[in-house]
Every structure is written in structure tokens, then in C-alpha cells.
Amino acid sequence: MKYILCLGLLGFAIAPSEAAAQDFDEFEDSPKKKKKDSLKDKRQVREIERGLYAKSNVGGAFYILDLKEWLKPGTILGLSVGQDFVDRESVSMAWEVGFFQGVHNGTYFDVQAQMGCIELGTCVQGDTRTYSLFSAVEWSRYPSKRIGIGGRIGGGLMFSPLLMDEEFYIDEVVKTWGGYSSSRHDGTYPMGLGGVGIEYYTKLSHFSVGLDVDAFYAVGFDLGSNASGYFKYTF
């Protein structure tokens, strides 16, 4: 009787510890915990953000055909917004809409006349600003986790308003040009563009920097090219 009582007490003492150990093991291997660990690992691997973004460009531009004689290489400033609609580890695609302003110093209107701009039909007012509205589609491939290389194609509208007083332009400039008035400051011009770019995603996952190089053609204005560095924030 004495031995039976001792065995019973020993079994009672051991049983809770075994149950507790079993419960702990079950908790460790539970599907809920595995899912949580999986999501945690995924967050650790994904160190960059893609999605809706805002982008600011600063760089330079120049003209290649008719206006290269009269407009010097100048500066461009751009603001755009876009969104990645394809987001894979090695490939992404995005749409983008933006606005660019170009500023160019130009040859004096009377010097242009002396150099034959009237006969060529390429006269411009001199110092010139251009404004461009565009939309584009971009495709990028990622040879490494933080570097993307790709290209884009798009189109839009360009216009170059008259900067000087209109009365002075008519009385002095057009008179100097023998009655010729430059059509490049009238209306808007349809524009096509295409280019390549490289992007680097910084350790701050929402921020990236890059370089865009584009060629553009504004029908009735001229063929040009620009290169600009940019800063991008992805929300």
C-alpha cells in the first residue's frame, strides 16, 4: 500500500511538466507562428519600395538640327508622378506623367539674321524657354537588388512662348527679319520621346536616385536630347 501511494504521488508530480512541455512544443510549431515568421523573413528580404511615386529631375538639354546654331545647351527642371504597375523581383513596369521646363541662352535676333536664319526659316527670339507636358511607360530590369536599368517611351506637347514684349517683337525683331515671324513661338507642338535610365535604391527604402537620358522630337520645332539626374520618393 505504501509503495502504491508513492507511485501515485510521483505520477502526479511528473504529469503537469510533461503536459507543459507538450503544449510549449505545439506552440512553437503552430501554423500561426510559422506564418508570422514567414512574413517577417519576407519583410527582411524586400528592402526597396515600389508603387506610387513622385520624382524631381535636374539636368541639361541641347538641340541637334535647326536650332543648334542659335540656342546654346541649357538647363532643364522636371517634376513628375508615376506608379509601378508591374512589381517583380527582377522586372518592373511603370507609367509616368510629368512637366519639364528648358532654359536656353540664344543668339541675338539681329546676329541670326546676318547669319542667314531668314533664308533657312530657323529664326528664334534669342533666349528661349520651352515647356513640355508628357506621359511615358517605363520598363526596368534589376541585375542586383538595388540597381535597375531600363528604358522608356512616350509622348506629349511642347510650347515655347514669346518672352519679350509682343509690341517690341513686331516693331523691332520682325522688322529686322524683313517681315519674317518665327512660328516656333505660336501654339503647341506634338512631341515624341524615348530614352534609357539607371536607378539606385538607397538604404532608406522609400528613396532612390538615378539618371535619365532621353531623345525627343517636337514636330515643327526641333530634335533634341537631354540628360538629368533625379531624386524619387515612393510612397
C-alpha atoms as an extended CHARMM CRD file, in Angstrom:
* protein
*
       235  EXT
         1         1  MET       CA              0.0000000000        0.0000000000        0.0000000000  PROA      1               0.0000000000
         2         2  LYS       CA              2.8350000000        2.2680000000        0.9060000000  PROA      2               0.0000000000
         3         3  TYR       CA              4.5480000000        1.6860000000       -2.4910000000  PROA      3               0.0000000000
         4         4  ILE       CA              1.3310000000        2.2470000000       -4.4360000000  PROA      4               0.0000000000
         5         5  LEU       CA              0.8240000000        5.6210000000       -2.7240000000  PROA      5               0.0000000000
         6         6  CYS       CA              4.3890000000        6.7200000000       -3.5480000000  PROA      6               0.0000000000
         7         7  LEU       CA              3.9990000000        5.7630000000       -7.2320000000  PROA      7               0.0000000000
         8         8  GLY       CA              0.7320000000        7.7030000000       -7.4110000000  PROA      8               0.0000000000
         9         9  LEU       CA              2.3210000000       10.8570000000       -5.9750000000  PROA      9               0.0000000000
        10        10  LEU       CA              5.2860000000       10.5170000000       -8.3550000000  PROA      10              0.0000000000
        11        11  GLY       CA              2.9900000000       10.2140000000      -11.3730000000  PROA      11              0.0000000000
        12        12  PHE       CA              1.0210000000       13.2890000000      -10.3000000000  PROA      12              0.0000000000
        13        13  ALA       CA              4.2130000000       15.3250000000       -9.9920000000  PROA      13              0.0000000000
        14        14  ILE       CA              5.5370000000       14.3090000000      -13.4420000000  PROA      14              0.0000000000
        15        15  ALA       CA              2.2980000000       14.6780000000      -15.4040000000  PROA      15              0.0000000000
        16        16  PRO       CA              1.9920000000       18.5340000000      -15.3930000000  PROA      16              0.0000000000
        17        17  SER       CA              5.5790000000       19.0410000000      -16.5050000000  PROA      17              0.0000000000
        18        18  GLU       CA              5.0920000000       16.6860000000      -19.4580000000  PROA      18              0.0000000000
        19        19  ALA       CA              1.8460000000       18.4320000000      -20.4480000000  PROA      19              0.0000000000
        20        20  ALA       CA              3.5040000000       21.8260000000      -20.2070000000  PROA      20              0.0000000000
        21        21  ALA       CA              6.3840000000       20.6690000000      -22.3530000000  PROA      21              0.0000000000
        22        22  GLN       CA              3.9790000000       19.2900000000      -24.9430000000  PROA      22              0.0000000000
        23        23  ASP       CA              1.9710000000       22.4910000000      -25.0280000000  PROA      23              0.0000000000
        24        24  PHE       CA              5.1620000000       24.5420000000      -25.4650000000  PROA      24              0.0000000000
        25        25  ASP       CA              6.2690000000       22.3580000000      -28.3790000000  PROA      25              0.0000000000
        26        26  GLU       CA              2.8940000000       22.6670000000      -30.0270000000  PROA      26              0.0000000000
        27        27  PHE       CA              3.0250000000       26.4620000000      -29.6480000000  PROA      27              0.0000000000
        28        28  GLU       CA              6.4890000000       26.5750000000      -31.1800000000  PROA      28              0.0000000000
        29        29  ASP       CA              5.3410000000       24.5970000000      -34.2370000000  PROA      29              0.0000000000
        30        30  SER       CA              1.9170000000       26.2120000000      -34.6100000000  PROA      30              0.0000000000
        31        31  PRO       CA              0.8430000000       27.3350000000      -38.1590000000  PROA      31              0.0000000000
        32        32  LYS       CA              0.1870000000       30.8360000000      -36.8370000000  PROA      32              0.0000000000
        33        33  LYS       CA              3.7760000000       31.2180000000      -35.6470000000  PROA      33              0.0000000000
        34        34  LYS       CA              5.1710000000       29.7510000000      -38.8980000000  PROA      34              0.0000000000
        35        35  LYS       CA              3.1300000000       32.2440000000      -40.9310000000  PROA      35              0.0000000000
        36        36  LYS       CA              4.3580000000       35.0970000000      -38.7500000000  PROA      36              0.0000000000
        37        37  ASP       CA              7.9850000000       34.0080000000      -39.1980000000  PROA      37              0.0000000000
        38        38  SER       CA              7.4600000000       33.7030000000      -42.9660000000  PROA      38              0.0000000000
        39        39  LEU       CA              6.0980000000       37.2400000000      -43.2140000000  PROA      39              0.0000000000
        40        40  LYS       CA              8.9720000000       38.5110000000      -41.0950000000  PROA      40              0.0000000000
        41        41  ASP       CA             11.5210000000       36.8460000000      -43.4030000000  PROA      41              0.0000000000
        42        42  LYS       CA              9.7610000000       38.3440000000      -46.4480000000  PROA      42              0.0000000000
        43        43  ARG       CA              9.9600000000       41.8410000000      -44.9810000000  PROA      43              0.0000000000
        44        44  GLN       CA             13.6440000000       41.3620000000      -44.3070000000  PROA      44              0.0000000000
        45        45  VAL       CA             14.3370000000       40.2960000000      -47.9140000000  PROA      45              0.0000000000
        46        46  ARG       CA             12.3140000000       43.1350000000      -49.5300000000  PROA      46              0.0000000000
        47        47  GLU       CA             14.4260000000       46.2310000000      -48.8370000000  PROA      47              0.0000000000
        48        48  ILE       CA             13.0390000000       48.5080000000      -51.5830000000  PROA      48              0.0000000000
        49        49  GLU       CA              9.6450000000       50.0810000000      -52.1700000000  PROA      49              0.0000000000
        50        50  ARG       CA              7.7460000000       50.2260000000      -55.4670000000  PROA      50              0.0000000000
        51        51  GLY       CA              4.3570000000       51.7840000000      -56.1320000000  PROA      51              0.0000000000
        52        52  LEU       CA              3.0970000000       55.3670000000      -56.3690000000  PROA      52              0.0000000000
        53        53  TYR       CA              5.9980000000       57.8360000000      -56.5730000000  PROA      53              0.0000000000
        54        54  ALA       CA              6.9830000000       61.4730000000      -57.0870000000  PROA      54              0.0000000000
        55        55  LYS       CA             10.1560000000       62.4020000000      -58.9780000000  PROA      55              0.0000000000
        56        56  SER       CA             12.2470000000       65.5580000000      -59.4630000000  PROA      56              0.0000000000
        57        57  ASN       CA             14.7900000000       65.9640000000      -62.3020000000  PROA      57              0.0000000000
        58        58  VAL       CA             17.6140000000       68.4700000000      -62.8280000000  PROA      58              0.0000000000
        59        59  GLY       CA             19.9460000000       68.4130000000      -65.8210000000  PROA      59              0.0000000000
        60        60  GLY       CA             20.8370000000       69.7920000000      -69.2250000000  PROA      60              0.0000000000
        61        61  ALA       CA             19.4550000000       69.7480000000      -72.7730000000  PROA      61              0.0000000000
        62        62  PHE       CA             20.5410000000       70.7390000000      -76.2700000000  PROA      62              0.0000000000
        63        63  TYR       CA             19.1140000000       70.8550000000      -79.7980000000  PROA      63              0.0000000000
        64        64  ILE       CA             20.5480000000       68.8810000000      -82.6870000000  PROA      64              0.0000000000
        65        65  LEU       CA             19.1360000000       70.1320000000      -86.0030000000  PROA      65              0.0000000000
        66        66  ASP       CA             17.8650000000       73.6170000000      -86.9420000000  PROA      66              0.0000000000
        67        67  LEU       CA             18.2460000000       75.3460000000      -83.5860000000  PROA      67              0.0000000000
        68        68  LYS       CA             21.7350000000       74.1750000000      -82.6940000000  PROA      68              0.0000000000
        69        69  GLU       CA             23.1530000000       77.3170000000      -84.3430000000  PROA      69              0.0000000000
        70        70  TRP       CA             21.0340000000       79.7080000000      -82.2830000000  PROA      70              0.0000000000
        71        71  LEU       CA             20.3090000000       78.0460000000      -78.9230000000  PROA      71              0.0000000000
        72        72  LYS       CA             23.1200000000       77.0590000000      -76.5860000000  PROA      72              0.0000000000
        73        73  PRO       CA             22.9000000000       73.9560000000      -74.3790000000  PROA      73              0.0000000000
        74        74  GLY       CA             20.7610000000       74.8600000000      -71.4080000000  PROA      74              0.0000000000
        75        75  THR       CA             19.2200000000       73.5450000000      -68.2120000000  PROA      75              0.0000000000
        76        76  ILE       CA             16.0650000000       71.5570000000      -67.5620000000  PROA      76              0.0000000000
        77        77  LEU       CA             13.9190000000       71.1300000000      -64.4620000000  PROA      77              0.0000000000
        78        78  GLY       CA             11.2470000000       68.4770000000      -64.2160000000  PROA      78              0.0000000000
        79        79  LEU       CA              8.5440000000       67.2100000000      -61.8900000000  PROA      79              0.0000000000
        80        80  SER       CA              6.6070000000       64.0070000000      -62.4800000000  PROA      80              0.0000000000
        81        81  VAL       CA              4.4490000000       61.3970000000      -60.7680000000  PROA      81              0.0000000000
        82        82  GLY       CA              4.0060000000       57.7560000000      -61.6360000000  PROA      82              0.0000000000
        83        83  GLN       CA              3.2340000000       54.2850000000      -60.3890000000  PROA      83              0.0000000000
        84        84  ASP       CA              4.7280000000       50.8160000000      -60.7790000000  PROA      84              0.0000000000
        85        85  PHE       CA              2.0130000000       48.5380000000      -62.1540000000  PROA      85              0.0000000000
        86        86  VAL       CA              4.2960000000       45.5150000000      -62.5810000000  PROA      86              0.0000000000
        87        87  ASP       CA              6.3520000000       44.7100000000      -59.4850000000  PROA      87              0.0000000000
        88        88  ARG       CA              8.5370000000       41.6160000000      -59.5810000000  PROA      88              0.0000000000
        89        89  GLU       CA             11.8810000000       40.8720000000      -58.0380000000  PROA      89              0.0000000000
        90        90  SER       CA             13.8040000000       41.2330000000      -61.3090000000  PROA      90              0.0000000000
        91        91  VAL       CA             11.4100000000       43.2760000000      -63.5190000000  PROA      91              0.0000000000
        92        92  SER       CA              9.1280000000       46.2930000000      -63.0950000000  PROA      92              0.0000000000
        93        93  MET       CA              6.9730000000       48.5000000000      -65.3280000000  PROA      93              0.0000000000
        94        94  ALA       CA              5.5720000000       51.9320000000      -64.5380000000  PROA      94              0.0000000000
        95        95  TRP       CA              3.5230000000       54.7500000000      -66.0410000000  PROA      95              0.0000000000
        96        96  GLU       CA              4.6360000000       58.3440000000      -65.5610000000  PROA      96              0.0000000000
        97        97  VAL       CA              3.2900000000       61.8230000000      -66.3340000000  PROA      97              0.0000000000
        98        98  GLY       CA              5.3580000000       64.9470000000      -65.9340000000  PROA      98              0.0000000000
        99        99  PHE       CA              6.2360000000       68.5320000000      -66.7140000000  PROA      99              0.0000000000
       100       100  PHE       CA              9.6390000000       69.8190000000      -67.9000000000  PROA      100             0.0000000000
       101       101  GLN       CA             10.9670000000       73.3310000000      -68.3570000000  PROA      101             0.0000000000
       102       102  GLY       CA             14.0210000000       74.0830000000      -70.5160000000  PROA      102             0.0000000000
       103       103  VAL       CA             16.0210000000       77.3300000000      -70.3830000000  PROA      103             0.0000000000
       104       104  HSD       CA             18.4520000000       78.2290000000      -73.1970000000  PROA      104             0.0000000000
       105       105  ASN       CA             20.5390000000       81.2820000000      -73.9240000000  PROA      105             0.0000000000
       106       106  GLY       CA             20.2530000000       82.2660000000      -77.5790000000  PROA      106             0.0000000000
       107       107  THR       CA             21.9540000000       84.2810000000      -80.2870000000  PROA      107             0.0000000000
       108       108  TYR       CA             20.7280000000       87.8710000000      -80.7150000000  PROA      108             0.0000000000
       109       109  PHE       CA             17.9840000000       88.1660000000      -83.3280000000  PROA      109             0.0000000000
       110       110  ASP       CA             19.9740000000       90.5960000000      -85.4930000000  PROA      110             0.0000000000
       111       111  VAL       CA             23.0230000000       88.2860000000      -85.4880000000  PROA      111             0.0000000000
       112       112  GLN       CA             20.7770000000       85.4060000000      -86.5410000000  PROA      112             0.0000000000
       113       113  ALA       CA             19.5450000000       87.4930000000      -89.4770000000  PROA      113             0.0000000000
       114       114  GLN       CA             23.1100000000       88.2500000000      -90.5510000000  PROA      114             0.0000000000
       115       115  MET       CA             23.9420000000       84.5280000000      -90.4120000000  PROA      115             0.0000000000
       116       116  GLY       CA             21.0330000000       83.5080000000      -92.6290000000  PROA      116             0.0000000000
       117       117  CYS       CA             18.2580000000       82.3860000000      -90.2850000000  PROA      117             0.0000000000
       118       118  ILE       CA             15.6240000000       84.0490000000      -92.5170000000  PROA      118             0.0000000000
       119       119  GLU       CA             16.6130000000       82.0320000000      -95.5870000000  PROA      119             0.0000000000
       120       120  LEU       CA             16.7720000000       78.8300000000      -93.5140000000  PROA      120             0.0000000000
       121       121  GLY       CA             13.4950000000       79.5610000000      -91.7010000000  PROA      121             0.0000000000
       122       122  THR       CA             15.0780000000       78.8100000000      -88.3360000000  PROA      122             0.0000000000
       123       123  CYS       CA             14.9270000000       82.1820000000      -86.5440000000  PROA      123             0.0000000000
       124       124  VAL       CA             14.0040000000       82.2430000000      -82.8530000000  PROA      124             0.0000000000
       125       125  GLN       CA             13.6040000000       85.1120000000      -80.4180000000  PROA      125             0.0000000000
       126       126  GLY       CA             17.0370000000       84.5900000000      -78.7880000000  PROA      126             0.0000000000
       127       127  ASP       CA             16.9490000000       83.4910000000      -75.1420000000  PROA      127             0.0000000000
       128       128  THR       CA             14.2360000000       80.8340000000      -75.1110000000  PROA      128             0.0000000000
       129       129  ARG       CA             12.2050000000       78.7720000000      -72.6840000000  PROA      129             0.0000000000
       130       130  THR       CA             10.3630000000       75.5830000000      -73.5220000000  PROA      130             0.0000000000
       131       131  TYR       CA              7.6250000000       73.8270000000      -71.5600000000  PROA      131             0.0000000000
       132       132  SER       CA              6.7590000000       70.1790000000      -72.0690000000  PROA      132             0.0000000000
       133       133  LEU       CA              3.9060000000       68.0180000000      -70.8070000000  PROA      133             0.0000000000
       134       134  PHE       CA              4.4210000000       64.2990000000      -71.3520000000  PROA      134             0.0000000000
       135       135  SER       CA              3.3590000000       60.7830000000      -70.4210000000  PROA      135             0.0000000000
       136       136  ALA       CA              5.5260000000       57.6830000000      -70.7040000000  PROA      136             0.0000000000
       137       137  VAL       CA              5.7540000000       53.9730000000      -69.9610000000  PROA      137             0.0000000000
       138       138  GLU       CA              8.9390000000       52.6140000000      -68.3750000000  PROA      138             0.0000000000
       139       139  TRP       CA             10.3750000000       49.0950000000      -68.2350000000  PROA      139             0.0000000000
       140       140  SER       CA             13.2590000000       48.1750000000      -65.9200000000  PROA      140             0.0000000000
       141       141  ARG       CA             15.3140000000       45.1050000000      -65.1560000000  PROA      141             0.0000000000
       142       142  TYR       CA             17.2670000000       44.5890000000      -61.9230000000  PROA      142             0.0000000000
       143       143  PRO       CA             20.6800000000       42.9090000000      -62.2200000000  PROA      143             0.0000000000
       144       144  SER       CA             21.0370000000       43.3720000000      -58.4570000000  PROA      144             0.0000000000
       145       145  LYS       CA             18.6680000000       44.0820000000      -55.5900000000  PROA      145             0.0000000000
       146       146  ARG       CA             19.2040000000       47.8480000000      -55.5480000000  PROA      146             0.0000000000
       147       147  ILE       CA             20.0850000000       48.7200000000      -59.1630000000  PROA      147             0.0000000000
       148       148  GLY       CA             17.5960000000       48.9730000000      -62.0190000000  PROA      148             0.0000000000
       149       149  ILE       CA             18.4000000000       49.5610000000      -65.7040000000  PROA      149             0.0000000000
       150       150  GLY       CA             15.6800000000       50.2310000000      -68.2420000000  PROA      150             0.0000000000
       151       151  GLY       CA             14.1060000000       52.3190000000      -70.9630000000  PROA      151             0.0000000000
       152       152  ARG       CA             11.0090000000       54.3550000000      -71.6290000000  PROA      152             0.0000000000
       153       153  ILE       CA              8.9050000000       55.6690000000      -74.4810000000  PROA      153             0.0000000000
       154       154  GLY       CA              6.2150000000       58.3090000000      -74.5260000000  PROA      154             0.0000000000
       155       155  GLY       CA              4.8380000000       61.4980000000      -75.9910000000  PROA      155             0.0000000000
       156       156  GLY       CA              3.2810000000       64.8250000000      -75.1830000000  PROA      156             0.0000000000
       157       157  LEU       CA              3.1750000000       68.5030000000      -76.1190000000  PROA      157             0.0000000000
       158       158  MET       CA              5.8070000000       71.2610000000      -76.1670000000  PROA      158             0.0000000000
       159       159  PHE       CA              5.3770000000       75.0160000000      -76.4040000000  PROA      159             0.0000000000
       160       160  SER       CA              7.7690000000       77.9610000000      -76.3460000000  PROA      160             0.0000000000
       161       161  PRO       CA              6.0550000000       81.2600000000      -75.5250000000  PROA      161             0.0000000000
       162       162  LEU       CA              7.3400000000       84.6320000000      -76.6440000000  PROA      162             0.0000000000
       163       163  LEU       CA              9.3680000000       86.0720000000      -73.7580000000  PROA      163             0.0000000000
       164       164  MET       CA              9.8250000000       89.6290000000      -74.9920000000  PROA      164             0.0000000000
       165       165  ASP       CA              7.1630000000       92.3000000000      -75.2540000000  PROA      165             0.0000000000
       166       166  GLU       CA              4.9590000000       91.4830000000      -78.2320000000  PROA      166             0.0000000000
       167       167  GLU       CA              4.9570000000       95.0670000000      -79.4900000000  PROA      167             0.0000000000
       168       168  PHE       CA              8.7630000000       95.2000000000      -79.4090000000  PROA      168             0.0000000000
       169       169  TYR       CA              8.8900000000       91.8240000000      -81.1620000000  PROA      169             0.0000000000
       170       170  ILE       CA              6.7200000000       93.0500000000      -84.0180000000  PROA      170             0.0000000000
       171       171  ASP       CA              8.2660000000       96.5300000000      -84.3190000000  PROA      171             0.0000000000
       172       172  GLU       CA             11.9140000000       95.5710000000      -83.9210000000  PROA      172             0.0000000000
       173       173  VAL       CA             12.5320000000       91.8510000000      -84.3530000000  PROA      173             0.0000000000
       174       174  VAL       CA             10.1320000000       91.0730000000      -87.1990000000  PROA      174             0.0000000000
       175       175  LYS       CA             11.2000000000       94.3060000000      -88.9310000000  PROA      175             0.0000000000
       176       176  THR       CA             14.8680000000       93.2650000000      -88.6490000000  PROA      176             0.0000000000
       177       177  TRP       CA             13.9250000000       89.8870000000      -90.1060000000  PROA      177             0.0000000000
       178       178  GLY       CA             12.3400000000       91.6050000000      -93.1090000000  PROA      178             0.0000000000
       179       179  GLY       CA              8.7880000000       90.7540000000      -92.0410000000  PROA      179             0.0000000000
       180       180  TYR       CA              9.5590000000       87.1330000000      -91.1290000000  PROA      180             0.0000000000
       181       181  SER       CA              7.9400000000       85.9440000000      -87.8650000000  PROA      181             0.0000000000
       182       182  SER       CA              9.1280000000       82.7570000000      -86.1940000000  PROA      182             0.0000000000
       183       183  SER       CA              6.3980000000       80.1300000000      -85.9700000000  PROA      183             0.0000000000
       184       184  ARG       CA              8.2110000000       78.4230000000      -83.0940000000  PROA      184             0.0000000000
       185       185  HSD       CA              6.5170000000       80.7510000000      -80.6270000000  PROA      185             0.0000000000
       186       186  ASP       CA              2.9980000000       80.0560000000      -81.8830000000  PROA      186             0.0000000000
       187       187  GLY       CA              0.8460000000       77.2790000000      -80.4870000000  PROA      187             0.0000000000
       188       188  THR       CA              1.9830000000       73.8500000000      -79.2970000000  PROA      188             0.0000000000
       189       189  TYR       CA              3.9740000000       71.0580000000      -80.9180000000  PROA      189             0.0000000000
       190       190  PRO       CA              3.3290000000       67.3040000000      -80.6320000000  PROA      190             0.0000000000
       191       191  MET       CA              6.3570000000       65.5840000000      -79.1610000000  PROA      191             0.0000000000
       192       192  GLY       CA              7.6750000000       62.0370000000      -79.0120000000  PROA      192             0.0000000000
       193       193  LEU       CA             10.4230000000       60.8450000000      -76.6580000000  PROA      193             0.0000000000
       194       194  GLY       CA             12.4320000000       57.7670000000      -75.8200000000  PROA      194             0.0000000000
       195       195  GLY       CA             15.3690000000       57.0590000000      -73.6000000000  PROA      195             0.0000000000
       196       196  VAL       CA             17.2300000000       54.9430000000      -71.0810000000  PROA      196             0.0000000000
       197       197  GLY       CA             17.8660000000       55.2560000000      -67.3810000000  PROA      197             0.0000000000
       198       198  ILE       CA             19.5580000000       53.7710000000      -64.3490000000  PROA      198             0.0000000000
       199       199  GLU       CA             18.2030000000       53.8350000000      -60.8050000000  PROA      199             0.0000000000
       200       200  TYR       CA             19.7380000000       53.1050000000      -57.4070000000  PROA      200             0.0000000000
       201       201  TYR       CA             17.5550000000       52.3180000000      -54.4000000000  PROA      201             0.0000000000
       202       202  THR       CA             19.1650000000       53.6840000000      -51.2490000000  PROA      202             0.0000000000
       203       203  LYS       CA             19.2090000000       52.0470000000      -47.8040000000  PROA      203             0.0000000000
       204       204  LEU       CA             16.2710000000       54.3370000000      -46.9940000000  PROA      204             0.0000000000
       205       205  SER       CA             13.7500000000       52.1020000000      -48.7280000000  PROA      205             0.0000000000
       206       206  HSD       CA             11.3740000000       54.8570000000      -49.9280000000  PROA      206             0.0000000000
       207       207  PHE       CA             14.1370000000       56.9360000000      -51.5640000000  PROA      207             0.0000000000
       208       208  SER       CA             16.0140000000       56.3220000000      -54.8060000000  PROA      208             0.0000000000
       209       209  VAL       CA             18.2550000000       58.3200000000      -57.1450000000  PROA      209             0.0000000000
       210       210  GLY       CA             19.0020000000       57.8790000000      -60.8140000000  PROA      210             0.0000000000
       211       211  LEU       CA             19.9200000000       59.2020000000      -64.2400000000  PROA      211             0.0000000000
       212       212  ASP       CA             17.6270000000       59.6490000000      -67.2840000000  PROA      212             0.0000000000
       213       213  VAL       CA             18.9260000000       60.2010000000      -70.8290000000  PROA      213             0.0000000000
       214       214  ASP       CA             16.2570000000       60.9750000000      -73.4510000000  PROA      214             0.0000000000
       215       215  ALA       CA             15.9720000000       61.9830000000      -77.0900000000  PROA      215             0.0000000000
       216       216  PHE       CA             12.8690000000       63.9620000000      -78.0630000000  PROA      216             0.0000000000
       217       217  TYR       CA             11.3980000000       65.3490000000      -81.2390000000  PROA      217             0.0000000000
       218       218  ALA       CA              8.8650000000       68.1780000000      -81.2390000000  PROA      218             0.0000000000
       219       219  VAL       CA              7.2680000000       68.1970000000      -84.7080000000  PROA      219             0.0000000000
       220       220  GLY       CA              7.8260000000       71.6270000000      -86.2640000000  PROA      220             0.0000000000
       221       221  PHE       CA             10.2270000000       72.7090000000      -83.5020000000  PROA      221             0.0000000000
       222       222  ASP       CA             13.4080000000       70.5930000000      -83.4690000000  PROA      222             0.0000000000
       223       223  LEU       CA             15.1250000000       67.3730000000      -82.4310000000  PROA      223             0.0000000000
       224       224  GLY       CA             16.8360000000       67.4980000000      -79.0680000000  PROA      224             0.0000000000
       225       225  SER       CA             18.3150000000       65.4680000000      -76.2540000000  PROA      225             0.0000000000
       226       226  ASN       CA             18.5880000000       65.8190000000      -72.5060000000  PROA      226             0.0000000000
       227       227  ALA       CA             20.2660000000       64.1360000000      -69.5480000000  PROA      227             0.0000000000
       228       228  SER       CA             19.1950000000       64.6500000000      -65.9650000000  PROA      228             0.0000000000
       229       229  GLY       CA             19.7450000000       63.2540000000      -62.5170000000  PROA      229             0.0000000000
       230       230  TYR       CA             16.7200000000       62.6530000000      -60.3650000000  PROA      230             0.0000000000
       231       231  PHE       CA             15.5440000000       62.1010000000      -56.8210000000  PROA      231             0.0000000000
       232       232  LYS       CA             12.4920000000       59.8690000000      -56.3080000000  PROA      232             0.0000000000
       233       233  TYR       CA             10.2650000000       59.1680000000      -53.3290000000  PROA      233             0.0000000000
       234       234  THR       CA              7.9740000000       56.1360000000      -53.3640000000  PROA      234             0.0000000000
       235       235  PHE       CA              5.0060000000       56.3950000000      -51.0300000000  PROA      235             0.0000000000
